Short mmCIF file of C-alpha atoms in Angstrom, two decimals:
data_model
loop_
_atom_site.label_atom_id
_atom_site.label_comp_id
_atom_site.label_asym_id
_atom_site.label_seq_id
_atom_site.Cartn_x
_atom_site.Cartn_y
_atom_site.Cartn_z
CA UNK A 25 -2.76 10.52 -18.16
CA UNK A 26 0.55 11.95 -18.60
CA UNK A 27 1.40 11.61 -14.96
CA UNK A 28 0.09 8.02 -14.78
CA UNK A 29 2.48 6.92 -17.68
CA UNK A 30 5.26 8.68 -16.24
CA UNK A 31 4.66 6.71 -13.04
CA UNK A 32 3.89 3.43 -14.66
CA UNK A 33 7.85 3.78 -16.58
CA UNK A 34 9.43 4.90 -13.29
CA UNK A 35 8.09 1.29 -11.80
CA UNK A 36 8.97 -0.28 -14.66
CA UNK A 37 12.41 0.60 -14.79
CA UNK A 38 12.78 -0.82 -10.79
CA UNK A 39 13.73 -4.83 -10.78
CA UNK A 40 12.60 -5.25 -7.28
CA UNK A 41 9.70 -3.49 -7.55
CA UNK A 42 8.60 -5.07 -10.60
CA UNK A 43 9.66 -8.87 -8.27
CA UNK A 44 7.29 -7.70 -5.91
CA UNK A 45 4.36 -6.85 -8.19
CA UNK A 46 5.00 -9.90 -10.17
CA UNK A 47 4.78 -11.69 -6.40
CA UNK A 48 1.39 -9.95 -5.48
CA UNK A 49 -0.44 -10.79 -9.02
CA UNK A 50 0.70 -14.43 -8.24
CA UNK A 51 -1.77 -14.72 -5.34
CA UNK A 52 -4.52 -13.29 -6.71
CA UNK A 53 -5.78 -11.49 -4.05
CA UNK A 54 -9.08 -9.98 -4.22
CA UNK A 55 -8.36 -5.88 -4.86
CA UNK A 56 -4.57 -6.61 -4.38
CA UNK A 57 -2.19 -3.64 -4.70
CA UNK A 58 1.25 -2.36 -3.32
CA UNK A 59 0.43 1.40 -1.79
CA UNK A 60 2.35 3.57 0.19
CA UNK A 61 5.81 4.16 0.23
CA UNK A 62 6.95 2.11 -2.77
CA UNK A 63 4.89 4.60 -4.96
CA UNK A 64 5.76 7.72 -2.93
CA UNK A 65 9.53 7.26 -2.87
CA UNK A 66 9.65 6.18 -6.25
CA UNK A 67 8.28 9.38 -7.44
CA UNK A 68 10.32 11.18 -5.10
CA UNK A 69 14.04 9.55 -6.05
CA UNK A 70 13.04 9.72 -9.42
CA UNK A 71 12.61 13.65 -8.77
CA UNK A 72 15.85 13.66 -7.13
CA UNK A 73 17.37 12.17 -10.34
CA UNK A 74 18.66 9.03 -8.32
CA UNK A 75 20.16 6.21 -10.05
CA UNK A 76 19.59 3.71 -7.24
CA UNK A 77 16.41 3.63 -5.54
CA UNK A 78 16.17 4.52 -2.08
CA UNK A 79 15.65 1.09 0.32
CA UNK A 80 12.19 0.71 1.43
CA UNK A 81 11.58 0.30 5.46
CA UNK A 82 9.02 -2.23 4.33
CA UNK A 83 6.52 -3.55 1.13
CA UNK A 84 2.49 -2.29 2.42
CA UNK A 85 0.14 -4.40 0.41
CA UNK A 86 -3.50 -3.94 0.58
CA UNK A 87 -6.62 -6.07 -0.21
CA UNK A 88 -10.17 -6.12 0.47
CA UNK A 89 -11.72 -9.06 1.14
CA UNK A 90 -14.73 -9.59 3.08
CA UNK A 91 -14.45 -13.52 4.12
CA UNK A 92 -11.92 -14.39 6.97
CA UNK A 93 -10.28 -17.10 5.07
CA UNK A 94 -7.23 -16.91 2.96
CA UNK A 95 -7.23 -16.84 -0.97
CA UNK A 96 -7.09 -20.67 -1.93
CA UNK A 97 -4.21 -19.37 -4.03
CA UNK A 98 -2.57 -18.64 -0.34
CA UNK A 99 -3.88 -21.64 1.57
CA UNK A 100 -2.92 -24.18 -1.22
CA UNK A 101 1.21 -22.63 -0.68
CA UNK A 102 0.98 -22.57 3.33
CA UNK A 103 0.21 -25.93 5.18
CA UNK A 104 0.11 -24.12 8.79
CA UNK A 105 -3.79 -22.49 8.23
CA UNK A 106 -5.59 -25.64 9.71
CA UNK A 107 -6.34 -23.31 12.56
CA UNK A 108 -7.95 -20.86 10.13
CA UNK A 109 -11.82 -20.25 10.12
CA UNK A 110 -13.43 -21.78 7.00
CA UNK A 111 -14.53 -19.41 4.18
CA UNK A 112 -17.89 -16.94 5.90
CA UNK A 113 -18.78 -13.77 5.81
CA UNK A 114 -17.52 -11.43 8.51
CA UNK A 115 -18.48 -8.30 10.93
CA UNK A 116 -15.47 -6.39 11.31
CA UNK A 117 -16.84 -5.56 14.32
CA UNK A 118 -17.20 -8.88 15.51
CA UNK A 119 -14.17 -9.79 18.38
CA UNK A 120 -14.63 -13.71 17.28
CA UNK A 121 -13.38 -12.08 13.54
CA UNK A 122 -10.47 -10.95 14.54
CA UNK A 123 -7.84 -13.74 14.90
CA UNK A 124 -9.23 -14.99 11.41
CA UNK A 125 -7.80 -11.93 10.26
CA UNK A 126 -4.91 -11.45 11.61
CA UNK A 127 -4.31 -15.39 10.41
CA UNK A 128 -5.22 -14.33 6.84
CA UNK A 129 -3.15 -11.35 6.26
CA UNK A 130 -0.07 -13.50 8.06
CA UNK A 131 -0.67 -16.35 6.26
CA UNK A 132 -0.15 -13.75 3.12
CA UNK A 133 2.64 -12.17 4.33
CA UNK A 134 4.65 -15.36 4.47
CA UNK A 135 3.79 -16.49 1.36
CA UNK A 136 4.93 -13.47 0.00
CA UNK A 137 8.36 -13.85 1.69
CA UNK A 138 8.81 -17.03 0.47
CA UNK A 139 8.73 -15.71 -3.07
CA UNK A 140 10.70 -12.32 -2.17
CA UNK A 141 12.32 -12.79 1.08
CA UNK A 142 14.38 -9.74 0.68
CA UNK A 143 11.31 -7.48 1.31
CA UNK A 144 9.36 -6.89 4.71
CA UNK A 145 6.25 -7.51 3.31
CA UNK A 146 3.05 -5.57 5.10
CA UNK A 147 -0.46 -6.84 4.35
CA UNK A 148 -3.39 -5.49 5.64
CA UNK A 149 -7.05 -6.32 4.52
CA UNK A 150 -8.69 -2.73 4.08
CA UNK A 151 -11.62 -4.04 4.51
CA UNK A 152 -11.10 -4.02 8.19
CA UNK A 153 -9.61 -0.57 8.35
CA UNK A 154 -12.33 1.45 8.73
CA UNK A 155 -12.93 0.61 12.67
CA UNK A 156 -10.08 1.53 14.00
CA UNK A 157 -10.81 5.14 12.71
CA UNK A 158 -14.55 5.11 13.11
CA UNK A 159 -15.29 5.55 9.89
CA UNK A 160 -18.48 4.00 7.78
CA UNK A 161 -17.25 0.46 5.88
CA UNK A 162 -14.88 1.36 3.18
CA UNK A 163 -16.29 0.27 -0.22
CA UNK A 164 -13.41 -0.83 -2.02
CA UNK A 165 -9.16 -0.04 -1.83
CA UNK A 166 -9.63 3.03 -3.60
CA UNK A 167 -11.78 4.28 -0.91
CA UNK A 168 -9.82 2.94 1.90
CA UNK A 169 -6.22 4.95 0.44
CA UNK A 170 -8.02 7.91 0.17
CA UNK A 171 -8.08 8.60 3.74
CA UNK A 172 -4.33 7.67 4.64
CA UNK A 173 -2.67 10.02 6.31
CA UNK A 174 -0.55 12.21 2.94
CA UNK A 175 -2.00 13.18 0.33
CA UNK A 176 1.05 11.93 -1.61
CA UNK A 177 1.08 8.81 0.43
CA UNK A 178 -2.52 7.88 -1.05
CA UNK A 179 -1.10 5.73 -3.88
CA UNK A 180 -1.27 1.93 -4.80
CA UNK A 181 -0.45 0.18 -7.55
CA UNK A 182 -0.82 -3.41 -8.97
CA UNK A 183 0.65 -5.44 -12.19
CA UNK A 184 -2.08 -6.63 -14.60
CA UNK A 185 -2.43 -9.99 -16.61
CA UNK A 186 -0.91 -8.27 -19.67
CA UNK A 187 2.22 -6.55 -17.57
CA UNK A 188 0.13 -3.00 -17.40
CA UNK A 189 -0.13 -1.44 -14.48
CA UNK A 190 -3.32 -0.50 -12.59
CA UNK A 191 -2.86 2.72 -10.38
CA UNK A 192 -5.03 3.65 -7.52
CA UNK A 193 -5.11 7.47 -6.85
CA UNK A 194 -8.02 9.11 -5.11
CA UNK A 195 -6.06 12.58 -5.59
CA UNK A 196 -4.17 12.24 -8.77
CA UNK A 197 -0.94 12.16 -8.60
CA UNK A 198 -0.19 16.42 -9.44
CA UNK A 199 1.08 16.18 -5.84
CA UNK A 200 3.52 13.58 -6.45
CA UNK A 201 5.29 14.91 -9.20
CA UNK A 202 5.73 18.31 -7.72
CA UNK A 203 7.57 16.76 -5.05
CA UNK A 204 5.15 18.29 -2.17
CA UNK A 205 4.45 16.50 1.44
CA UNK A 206 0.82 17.66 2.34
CA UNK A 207 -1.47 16.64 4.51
CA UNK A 208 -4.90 14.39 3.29
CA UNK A 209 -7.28 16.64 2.84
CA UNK A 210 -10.48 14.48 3.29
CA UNK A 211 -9.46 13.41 6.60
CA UNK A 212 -6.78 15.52 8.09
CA UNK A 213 -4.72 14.33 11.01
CA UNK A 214 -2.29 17.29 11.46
CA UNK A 215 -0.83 15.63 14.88
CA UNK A 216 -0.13 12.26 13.10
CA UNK A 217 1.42 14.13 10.20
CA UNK A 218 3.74 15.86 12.15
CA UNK A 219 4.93 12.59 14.30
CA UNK A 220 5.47 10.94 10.56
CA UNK A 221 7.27 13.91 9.54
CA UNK A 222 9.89 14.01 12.14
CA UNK A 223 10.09 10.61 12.71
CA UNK A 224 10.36 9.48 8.59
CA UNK A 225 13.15 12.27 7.88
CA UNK A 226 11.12 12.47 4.41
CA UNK A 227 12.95 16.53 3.96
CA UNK A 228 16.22 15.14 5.10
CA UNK A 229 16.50 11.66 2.53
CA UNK A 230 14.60 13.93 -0.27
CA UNK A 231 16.07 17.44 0.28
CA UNK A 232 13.98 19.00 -2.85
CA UNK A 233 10.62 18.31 -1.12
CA UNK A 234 8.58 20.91 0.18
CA UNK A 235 6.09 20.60 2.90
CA UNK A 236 2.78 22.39 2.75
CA UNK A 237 1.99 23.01 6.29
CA UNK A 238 -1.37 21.72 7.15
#
């Protein structure tokens, strides 16, 4: 609890971050939360006692919806989704699914660049995700995070109704806050962790991280 607090006053304290939640809870989106990175680093500049946050490479928002069209909170905003399937159930396996989705999560994107252009807003609908890793449906976001590719990295958060903040993470956050880089332990991918290693420069912008060599 004392970790989750600690989190939830280091976001607080951030005015773009807070811009961007306040953007997200304005769609509605079904499960929507900002993972990734803009919990991650936020933890990690806080650690490094930085004044100014670090720049994020990009926003990753995640929902989980299981119908192809857009939230009518998206469609109502964007007058270019005539081309977009009307509201059914999907397969994710299903190839006739596919541009559907890729039109939903775009047509959310650009919405949410409208209302924060200064962010490079990533949206992916996690539940989707599981295929491309051959895994079983994903039953919710939680699920879904909990086999990205950190363990640190497998953290979302959203902004509530009354301004509180709902965290998502399947590991805690112990990890976090003692300024560690490990690999996922549920579904270790030490290959993929090394390419993100080298190619993010995590040990070179942080300096006080360790890594815990998978």
């Amino acid at each position: 609890m004392q970790d989750l607090k600690r989190l939830g006053d280091i976001i607080k304290r951030d005015p773009f971050r807070m811009r961007c939640l306040r953007a997200l809870r304005a769609l509605d989106l079904p499960q929507g939360y900002i993972g990734a990175g803009f919990v991650r680093n936020a933890i990690w500049d806080e650690l490094h006692a930085r004044a100014t946050p670090t720049p994020l490479n990009d926003i990753d928002v995640i929902y989980f919806s299981g119908e192809i069209n857009p939230p009518q909170s998206v469609s109502s905003a964007d007058n270019t989704l005539e081309s977009v399937p009307q509201p059914q159930a999907y397969s994710p396996n299903s190839a006739a699914a596919k541009p559907g989705l890729k039109a939903q999560e775009q047509a959310i994107e650009r919405e949410l660049a409208r209302m924060v252009p200064q962010a490079n807003w990533q949206v992916k609908n996690q539940a989707r995700m599981h295929v491309a890793h051959e895994h079983a449906p994903y039953q919710n976001c939680h699920d879904a995070i909990s086999y990205w590719i950190e363990r640190e990295t497998c953290v979302a958060v959203r902004l509530l109704a009354n301004d509180d903040l709902d965290i998502l993470a399947p590991f805690g956050l112990e990890a976090n806050f003692a300024g560690t880089i490990s690999i996922n332990p549920k579904y270790p991918r030490p290959e993929v962790f090394k390419q993100r290693l080298a190619s993010k420069n995590w040990l070179t912008v942080w300096p006080l991280l360790t890594l815990v060599s998978p």
